[in-house]
C-alpha positions as semicolon CSV with decimal commas, in nm:
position;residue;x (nm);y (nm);z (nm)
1;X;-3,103;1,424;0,468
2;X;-3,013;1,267;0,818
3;X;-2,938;0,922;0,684
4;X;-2,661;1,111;0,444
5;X;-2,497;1,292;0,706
6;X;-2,483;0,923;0,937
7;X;-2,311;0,755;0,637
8;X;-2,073;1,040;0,582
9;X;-2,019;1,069;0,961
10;X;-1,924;0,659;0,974
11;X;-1,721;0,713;0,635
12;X;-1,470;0,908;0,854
13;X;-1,443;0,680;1,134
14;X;-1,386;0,405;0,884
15;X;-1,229;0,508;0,627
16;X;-0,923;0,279;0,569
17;X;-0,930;0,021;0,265
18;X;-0,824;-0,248;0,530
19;X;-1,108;-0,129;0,815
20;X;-1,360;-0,161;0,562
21;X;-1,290;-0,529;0,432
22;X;-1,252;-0,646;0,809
23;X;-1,612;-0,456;0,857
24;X;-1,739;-0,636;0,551
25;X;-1,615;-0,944;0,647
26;X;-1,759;-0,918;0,995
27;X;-2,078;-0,877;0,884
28;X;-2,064;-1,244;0,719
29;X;-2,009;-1,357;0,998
30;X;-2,247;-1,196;1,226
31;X;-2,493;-1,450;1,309
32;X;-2,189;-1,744;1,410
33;X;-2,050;-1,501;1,661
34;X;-2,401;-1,421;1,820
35;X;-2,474;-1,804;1,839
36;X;-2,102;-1,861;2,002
37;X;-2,132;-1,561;2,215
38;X;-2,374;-1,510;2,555
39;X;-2,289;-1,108;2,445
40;X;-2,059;-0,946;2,277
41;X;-1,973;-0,595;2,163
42;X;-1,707;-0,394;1,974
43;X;-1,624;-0,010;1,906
44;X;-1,428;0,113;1,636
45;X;-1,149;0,395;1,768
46;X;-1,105;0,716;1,590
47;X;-0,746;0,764;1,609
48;X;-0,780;1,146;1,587
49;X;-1,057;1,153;1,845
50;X;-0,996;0,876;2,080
51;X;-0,662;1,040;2,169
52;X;-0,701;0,907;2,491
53;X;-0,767;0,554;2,442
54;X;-0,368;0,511;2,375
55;X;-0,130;0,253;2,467
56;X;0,204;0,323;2,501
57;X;0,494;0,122;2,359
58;X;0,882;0,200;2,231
59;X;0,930;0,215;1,846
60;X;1,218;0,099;1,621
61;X;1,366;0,378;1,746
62;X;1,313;0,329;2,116
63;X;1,125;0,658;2,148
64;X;0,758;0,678;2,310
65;X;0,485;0,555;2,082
66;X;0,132;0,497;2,093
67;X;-0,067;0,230;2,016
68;X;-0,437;0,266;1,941
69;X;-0,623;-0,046;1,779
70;X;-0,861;0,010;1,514
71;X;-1,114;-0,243;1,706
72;X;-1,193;-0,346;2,053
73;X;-1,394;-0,670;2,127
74;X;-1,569;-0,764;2,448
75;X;-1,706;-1,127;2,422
76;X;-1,870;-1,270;2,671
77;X;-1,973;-1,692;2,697
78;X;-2,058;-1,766;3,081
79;X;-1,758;-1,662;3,333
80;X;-1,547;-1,621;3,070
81;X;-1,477;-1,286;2,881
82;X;-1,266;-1,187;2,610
83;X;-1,127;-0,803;2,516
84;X;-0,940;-0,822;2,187
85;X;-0,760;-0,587;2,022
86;X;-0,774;-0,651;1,652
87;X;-0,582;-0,380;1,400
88;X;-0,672;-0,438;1,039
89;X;-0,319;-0,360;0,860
90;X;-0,170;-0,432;0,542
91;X;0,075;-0,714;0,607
92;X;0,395;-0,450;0,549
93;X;0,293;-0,187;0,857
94;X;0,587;-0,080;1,066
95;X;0,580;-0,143;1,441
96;X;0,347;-0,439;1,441
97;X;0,647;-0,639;1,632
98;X;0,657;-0,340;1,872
99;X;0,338;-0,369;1,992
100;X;0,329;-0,772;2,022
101;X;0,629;-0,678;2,251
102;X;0,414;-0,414;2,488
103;X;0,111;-0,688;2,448
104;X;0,347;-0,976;2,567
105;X;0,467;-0,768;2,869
106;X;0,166;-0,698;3,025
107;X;-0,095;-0,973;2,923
108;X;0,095;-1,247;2,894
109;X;0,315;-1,555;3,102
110;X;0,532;-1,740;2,920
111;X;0,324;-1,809;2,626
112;X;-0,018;-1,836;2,830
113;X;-0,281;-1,580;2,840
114;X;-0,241;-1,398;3,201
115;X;-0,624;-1,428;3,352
116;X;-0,766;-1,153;3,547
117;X;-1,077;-1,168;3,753
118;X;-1,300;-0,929;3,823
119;X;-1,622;-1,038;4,013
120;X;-1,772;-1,354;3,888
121;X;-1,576;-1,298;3,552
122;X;-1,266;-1,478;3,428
123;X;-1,085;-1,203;3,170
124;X;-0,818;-1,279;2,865
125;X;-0,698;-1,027;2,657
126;X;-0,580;-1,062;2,346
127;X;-0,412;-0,887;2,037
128;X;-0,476;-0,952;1,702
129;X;-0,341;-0,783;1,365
130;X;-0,597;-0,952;1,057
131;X;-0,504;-0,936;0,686
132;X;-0,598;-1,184;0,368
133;X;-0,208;-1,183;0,368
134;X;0,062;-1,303;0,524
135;X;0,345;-1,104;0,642
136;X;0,688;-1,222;0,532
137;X;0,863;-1,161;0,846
138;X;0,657;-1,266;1,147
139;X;0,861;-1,461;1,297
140;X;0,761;-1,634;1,650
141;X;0,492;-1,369;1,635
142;X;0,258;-1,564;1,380
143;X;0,007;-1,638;1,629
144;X;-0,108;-1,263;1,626
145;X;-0,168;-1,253;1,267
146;X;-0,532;-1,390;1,112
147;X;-0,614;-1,420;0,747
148;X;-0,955;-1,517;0,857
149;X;-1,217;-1,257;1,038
150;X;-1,343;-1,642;1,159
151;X;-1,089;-1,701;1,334
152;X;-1,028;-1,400;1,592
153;X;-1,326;-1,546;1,729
């Protein structure tokens, strides 16, 4: 049957325990984000076929890495436009810090939110790691970490 074959063909894209509560949970909260939102979309990466799709970062052992987050979001409310990166993880994940680091480097200022432009648009990106649990050693990096799907957006 075609449907069977879609749900076993999502079942491998999501497939992690953590993916799938963040999907669930997304789904709650479907209709706030379409009435806060002009548009908004979101793709879920495949980390064995979006190869591509990487970002590069050093490790705890300052060798090359890569980076690719479970989620992307484009939100859109007038000029303004927001790409997050959200990564589902359970709270005890190595190299979370690591990529905060390569995020901080590139999209931030200080501790603002660097702005690009691109035709009428004003663009933020942002990283987010979400988990019903805190992680016991975040540090100044709290700010990336949501217990709440509500509040990544």
């Amino acid at each position: 049957d075609d449907n069977d074959r879609k749900i076993e063909w999502i079942k491998h894209i999501i497939d992690v325990p953590s993916e799938k509560r963040f999907i669930e949970k997304l789904e709650w909260i479907y209709d706030e984000i379409n009435k806060k939102y002009d548009n908004w979309y979101f793709c879920k990466l495949d980390q064995y076929l979006d190869k591509k799709l990487k970002i590069p970062y050093l490790n705890d052992k300052y060798s090359d890495d890569n980076f690719i987050p479970d989620f992307i979001f484009w939100l859109q409310k007038w000029d303004e436009y927001r790409i997050i990166f959200v990564d589902p993880k359970w709270y005890q994940n190595r190299n979370w810090d690591y990529k905060v680091s390569w995020y901080e480097s590139i999209f931030k200022d200080g501790n603002k939110i660097r702005e690009f432009k691109h035709n009428e648009l004003n663009i933020k990106v942002e990283l987010c790691f979400y988990n019903i649990f805190w992680p016991d050693n975040i540090w100044n990096n709290w700010i990336y970490w949501k217990t709440s799907v509500r509040d990544i957006f």
